[in-house]
XYZ file of C-alpha atoms in Angstrom:
397
model
C -110.241 157.995 -18.179
C -113.572 157.572 -16.389
C -112.103 154.711 -14.346
C -109.229 156.894 -13.210
C -111.599 159.715 -12.288
C -113.822 157.300 -10.371
C -110.830 155.865 -8.498
C -109.751 159.366 -7.563
C -113.194 160.231 -6.261
C -113.251 157.023 -4.164
C -109.829 157.814 -2.685
C -110.894 161.347 -1.890
C -114.060 160.084 -0.222
C -112.142 157.567 1.864
C -109.665 160.221 2.898
C -112.416 162.632 3.847
C -114.212 159.989 5.868
C -111.048 159.202 7.829
C -110.920 155.566 6.656
C -107.173 155.696 6.103
C -106.565 157.268 9.511
C -108.363 154.310 11.095
C -105.906 151.720 9.782
C -104.792 149.780 12.874
C -101.437 150.277 14.538
C -100.059 146.759 14.858
C -97.638 145.559 17.530
C -96.011 142.131 17.375
C -95.068 140.143 20.489
C -92.635 137.382 19.607
C -91.293 134.799 22.039
C -90.257 131.246 22.716
C -93.733 130.354 23.871
C -92.973 126.642 23.683
C -89.853 124.808 24.807
C -87.237 125.651 27.388
C -88.268 129.317 27.872
C -92.046 128.884 27.813
C -92.543 129.397 31.533
C -90.655 132.702 31.568
C -92.274 134.142 28.421
C -95.937 133.137 28.597
C -97.749 136.255 29.758
C -95.896 138.735 27.533
C -98.842 138.978 25.115
C -101.246 139.733 27.960
C -98.815 142.335 29.318
C -98.659 144.106 25.957
C -102.447 144.096 25.803
C -102.561 145.678 29.277
C -100.491 148.585 27.938
C -102.831 148.913 24.945
C -105.857 148.938 27.221
C -104.224 151.539 29.450
C -104.115 154.052 26.593
C -107.723 153.288 25.670
C -107.064 150.852 22.816
C -106.324 153.640 20.338
C -103.534 156.044 19.468
C -103.837 158.999 17.053
C -107.387 157.804 16.399
C -106.165 154.398 15.215
C -107.166 151.117 16.883
C -104.223 149.129 18.240
C -103.842 145.432 17.491
C -101.474 142.976 19.198
C -100.160 140.078 17.115
C -98.187 137.187 18.602
C -95.989 134.354 17.344
C -93.753 131.588 18.711
C -90.233 131.668 17.262
C -89.454 128.267 18.831
C -86.010 129.569 19.877
C -84.855 129.310 16.252
C -83.215 132.359 14.609
C -84.416 131.480 11.097
C -88.022 131.223 12.266
C -87.770 134.472 14.219
C -86.303 136.289 11.220
C -89.036 134.929 8.916
C -91.777 136.043 11.300
C -90.248 139.516 11.601
C -89.938 139.875 7.831
C -93.573 138.863 7.271
C -94.825 141.096 10.069
C -92.983 144.136 8.755
C -93.569 143.522 5.019
C -97.010 141.924 4.855
C -98.876 142.542 8.089
C -97.885 146.169 8.605
C -96.453 145.676 12.088
C -94.895 148.894 13.391
C -93.044 147.498 16.404
C -91.904 144.065 17.634
C -91.242 143.357 21.290
C -90.472 140.384 23.553
C -87.975 138.442 21.403
C -86.311 136.316 24.062
C -83.392 134.020 23.084
C -80.309 136.010 22.135
C -79.617 134.258 18.840
C -83.193 135.007 17.730
C -82.932 138.584 19.005
C -79.830 139.228 16.899
C -81.528 137.752 13.825
C -84.645 139.876 14.335
C -82.492 142.954 14.924
C -80.935 142.492 11.462
C -84.368 142.375 9.835
C -85.545 145.430 11.783
C -82.440 147.365 10.719
C -82.894 146.299 7.097
C -86.501 147.505 7.146
C -85.866 150.590 9.277
C -88.486 149.360 11.774
C -88.622 149.295 15.565
C -87.692 146.347 17.780
C -87.884 146.741 21.561
C -86.193 143.727 23.086
C -87.407 142.885 26.562
C -86.396 139.267 27.022
C -83.021 138.471 25.425
C -79.795 138.851 27.350
C -76.918 139.514 24.979
C -75.332 142.894 25.589
C -74.358 142.974 21.904
C -77.813 144.437 21.225
C -76.433 147.752 22.509
C -72.924 147.013 21.223
C -71.957 145.888 17.720
C -75.608 145.096 16.888
C -77.048 148.385 18.173
C -79.683 150.096 16.052
C -81.115 153.579 15.614
C -84.588 151.994 15.746
C -83.941 149.348 18.406
C -83.819 149.194 22.194
C -82.839 146.765 24.934
C -85.394 147.280 27.649
C -84.948 145.094 30.732
C -81.737 143.205 31.569
C -78.550 142.251 29.760
C -75.584 140.014 30.436
C -73.425 142.909 31.631
C -75.925 143.985 34.296
C -76.518 140.400 35.454
C -72.791 139.766 35.742
C -72.123 143.141 37.310
C -74.801 143.023 40.013
C -74.792 139.336 41.010
C -71.163 138.624 40.150
C -69.785 141.633 42.006
C -71.801 140.906 45.149
C -70.621 137.300 45.325
C -67.003 138.053 44.407
C -66.757 140.837 46.996
C -68.084 138.392 49.616
C -64.916 136.322 49.246
C -66.000 133.855 46.566
C -62.787 134.016 44.583
C -62.937 130.792 42.537
C -65.647 130.187 39.950
C -66.613 127.449 37.526
C -68.977 128.285 34.633
C -71.753 125.995 33.448
C -72.771 127.709 30.228
C -75.535 127.339 27.636
C -73.819 126.842 24.292
C -75.260 129.731 22.267
C -74.993 133.518 22.021
C -76.583 134.344 25.391
C -74.522 131.863 27.421
C -71.280 132.871 25.732
C -71.941 136.570 26.386
C -72.844 135.945 30.025
C -69.733 133.824 30.641
C -67.590 136.542 29.072
C -69.136 139.289 31.194
C -69.021 137.307 34.448
C -65.396 136.367 33.870
C -64.529 140.052 33.505
C -66.340 140.956 36.751
C -64.806 138.104 38.751
C -61.308 138.956 37.494
C -61.785 142.656 38.252
C -62.640 141.722 41.849
C -59.510 139.615 42.314
C -61.121 136.239 41.634
C -60.527 133.585 39.010
C -62.679 131.449 36.730
C -60.965 128.070 37.064
C -62.891 126.333 34.302
C -66.053 126.103 32.263
C -68.190 123.609 30.383
C -70.738 124.242 27.623
C -74.078 122.430 27.479
C -76.666 122.284 24.675
C -79.803 124.351 25.087
C -82.763 122.295 26.379
C -80.601 119.435 27.676
C -82.322 117.201 30.222
C -79.257 115.605 31.812
C -76.768 117.890 33.584
C -75.007 115.106 35.499
C -71.725 115.090 33.562
C -71.531 118.904 33.530
C -72.248 119.163 37.257
C -69.690 116.490 38.097
C -67.024 118.456 36.226
C -68.019 121.586 38.121
C -67.937 119.695 41.429
C -64.493 118.270 40.669
C -63.144 121.810 40.113
C -63.589 122.567 43.848
C -64.567 126.125 42.872
C -66.447 128.022 45.561
C -69.071 129.165 43.043
C -70.666 127.111 40.297
C -72.158 129.802 38.076
C -75.089 128.937 35.826
C -74.872 130.951 32.614
C -78.169 129.636 31.269
C -81.861 130.385 31.678
C -85.394 129.070 31.939
C -85.846 125.319 32.047
C -82.085 124.783 31.787
C -81.481 126.742 34.992
C -84.319 124.968 36.782
C -83.086 121.514 35.756
C -79.466 122.288 36.633
C -80.407 123.472 40.134
C -82.695 120.520 40.741
C -80.018 118.038 39.717
C -77.304 119.834 41.709
C -79.584 119.563 44.726
C -80.093 115.837 44.093
C -76.322 115.305 43.875
C -75.825 117.159 47.170
C -73.339 119.556 45.592
C -74.185 122.516 47.799
C -73.980 120.322 50.914
C -70.262 119.918 50.222
C -69.627 123.656 50.561
C -69.878 124.804 46.952
C -72.525 127.407 46.100
C -74.663 127.890 43.010
C -75.026 131.303 41.389
C -78.027 131.614 39.075
C -76.894 134.440 36.809
C -80.245 134.736 35.058
C -83.172 133.540 37.105
C -86.791 134.602 37.186
C -89.459 134.551 39.854
C -91.259 131.959 37.734
C -88.182 129.712 38.031
C -88.183 130.022 41.811
C -91.859 129.077 41.961
C -91.101 126.047 39.781
C -88.184 124.981 41.986
C -89.914 125.686 45.346
C -88.271 127.509 48.253
C -86.724 124.392 49.868
C -84.674 123.858 46.695
C -84.019 127.512 45.704
C -83.510 129.058 49.166
C -80.427 131.211 49.561
C -79.813 131.794 45.853
C -78.678 135.289 44.938
C -80.017 136.720 41.692
C -80.655 139.940 39.816
C -84.031 141.050 38.450
C -85.469 144.299 37.137
C -88.901 143.701 38.686
C -90.574 141.955 41.607
C -94.309 141.881 42.117
C -94.088 142.759 45.833
C -91.789 145.784 45.667
C -94.458 148.398 46.356
C -98.165 149.239 46.080
C -97.885 149.939 42.329
C -96.270 146.612 41.498
C -98.782 144.767 43.652
C -101.755 146.502 42.008
C -100.413 145.852 38.497
C -99.781 142.193 39.338
C -103.359 141.794 40.557
C -104.617 143.113 37.184
C -102.242 140.865 35.254
C -103.318 137.758 37.156
C -106.885 138.278 36.017
C -105.586 137.670 32.479
C -103.075 134.897 33.258
C -102.842 133.374 36.699
C -99.103 133.244 37.202
C -96.535 135.395 38.955
C -95.237 137.950 36.419
C -91.471 138.162 36.007
C -89.288 140.930 34.598
C -89.781 139.773 30.975
C -93.542 140.090 31.322
C -93.434 143.400 33.174
C -90.860 144.685 30.685
C -93.084 143.908 27.710
C -95.819 146.006 29.314
C -93.357 148.823 30.029
C -91.831 148.893 26.537
C -95.227 148.755 24.819
C -96.659 151.535 26.989
C -93.684 153.839 26.415
C -93.827 153.169 22.667
C -97.511 154.100 22.527
C -96.887 157.271 24.535
C -94.112 158.191 22.096
C -96.339 157.585 19.045
C -98.937 159.897 20.561
C -96.352 162.560 21.385
C -94.710 162.335 17.944
C -98.043 162.472 16.130
C -96.894 159.654 13.843
C -95.679 156.052 13.895
C -92.721 156.893 11.631
C -89.900 154.884 13.302
C -87.190 157.526 13.668
C -89.618 160.161 14.929
C -91.025 157.709 17.470
C -87.578 156.625 18.649
C -86.585 160.268 19.089
C -89.604 160.761 21.362
C -88.845 157.543 23.236
C -85.390 158.916 24.041
C -86.715 162.352 24.879
C -89.439 161.218 27.281
C -88.461 159.712 30.650
C -89.753 156.184 31.202
C -92.210 156.183 34.088
C -94.485 153.268 34.886
C -95.042 150.779 37.690
C -91.747 149.049 36.833
C -89.408 151.928 35.983
C -89.027 155.395 37.465
C -87.300 158.141 35.500
C -85.666 155.649 33.162
C -83.589 157.032 30.293
C -83.271 155.455 26.856
C -79.719 156.026 25.649
C -78.549 156.570 22.084
C -77.211 153.008 21.933
C -80.673 151.662 22.781
C -80.022 150.761 26.413
C -82.813 151.657 28.848
C -81.025 152.745 32.008
C -83.079 151.862 35.092
C -82.542 150.477 38.579
C -81.713 146.799 38.989
C -82.328 144.757 42.145
C -80.221 142.153 43.912
C -82.467 139.613 45.621
C -81.963 136.537 47.750
C -84.479 133.707 47.683
C -86.147 133.371 51.080
C -85.990 130.330 53.304
C -89.357 128.597 53.741
C -89.411 129.828 57.337
C -89.114 133.456 56.138
C -91.935 133.265 53.584
C -95.450 134.437 54.406
C -97.050 132.697 51.406
C -96.375 130.847 48.155
C -95.591 134.057 46.232
C -93.446 135.614 48.979
C -90.110 134.463 47.573
C -87.552 137.310 47.582
C -85.864 139.561 50.078
C -84.300 142.691 48.640
C -80.560 142.879 49.283
C -79.646 145.954 47.243
C -81.018 148.448 44.733
C -78.368 149.235 42.125
C -78.825 152.484 40.149
C -78.856 152.026 36.404
C -75.718 154.073 35.812
C -73.863 151.574 38.010
C -75.584 148.409 36.792
C -75.224 148.764 33.030
C -72.176 148.961 30.806
C -71.040 152.538 30.096
C -72.107 153.571 26.611
C -68.531 154.432 25.634
C -67.428 150.828 26.214
C -70.035 149.158 24.009
C -68.540 149.632 20.534
C -71.933 150.690 19.222
C -71.404 152.088 15.692
C -73.905 154.871 16.432
C -71.732 156.306 19.195
C -68.726 158.457 18.407
C -66.342 158.433 21.356
């Protein structure tokens, strides 16, 4: 009896002192920080920390902690990390989560637990389709937008025959599907495709098949180190010298830096962010580079954006309860250095402008980081798939 009374008095004292209120709000940043996607994901943790610092390191009187983990591009590892973070470590939100197969696995865990996942770095459009979630969001790009912006521009320019070189997993399959639809809608034809394993080092046989197709466009439905290696080897084989053109359907500024302008010049690509767009993006990039000296890409900027909007929503909701926070995230417009007046839809898609860029020629560049020229700004309602077409179970047409 006395023990119970003593325990009650201790709990009351802790409550009165605010000890419980000071329990940290934990955010998890998960990514493929080693392997084929390392160069495009390293920097996401620092970006999330920048958002935390921007709100003063606390929300609702609680200190904010950022956890990080490498899922190694393996869905089972990603799912295990998510389960531990949610169940054991008290993580309220997970972000980053590149690699589509991992993203879909983490989404299942988040749905099971009723927790928040804000995906900034995976491509599959299924995250706002069959795998949509009331407590999940897709923040930066997806395969539909990449196919729609880059694919439409190239197809409308008279490139009516395409050959797909596709990474053999969920992301590559989704991107090939979406590009094929765009090319066909613009009167073109995909004359063939070949699948390659993720992280392959030798693209010679795949590129020779693409070259033999005589297609005007060889479209790379892959990402990270796979895209870089494919372009390098295509350049070595002289494929583009014969009149065929490469289309990098998902390419990052970090990839262009890795390739160099002499190799990447002329490539058309779609991104949601570029460091040199305006004074805000330049100022943010300068702050980021004090933490990690590399050019930030859209994955990195997106992790900052998603984390900042989440923290603003927690503050506005007065709680970190997932559904209340998600309601605020949808209610509040997304405004930061990357996104202006963005709107988070019911299916989890953040609707924001996308940009069509062309990689500069060396003669056009004013410095090593001056890599893009802006070709077009595509409003979000034109770039992304209409919500009614996504087959998201949350949406009643």
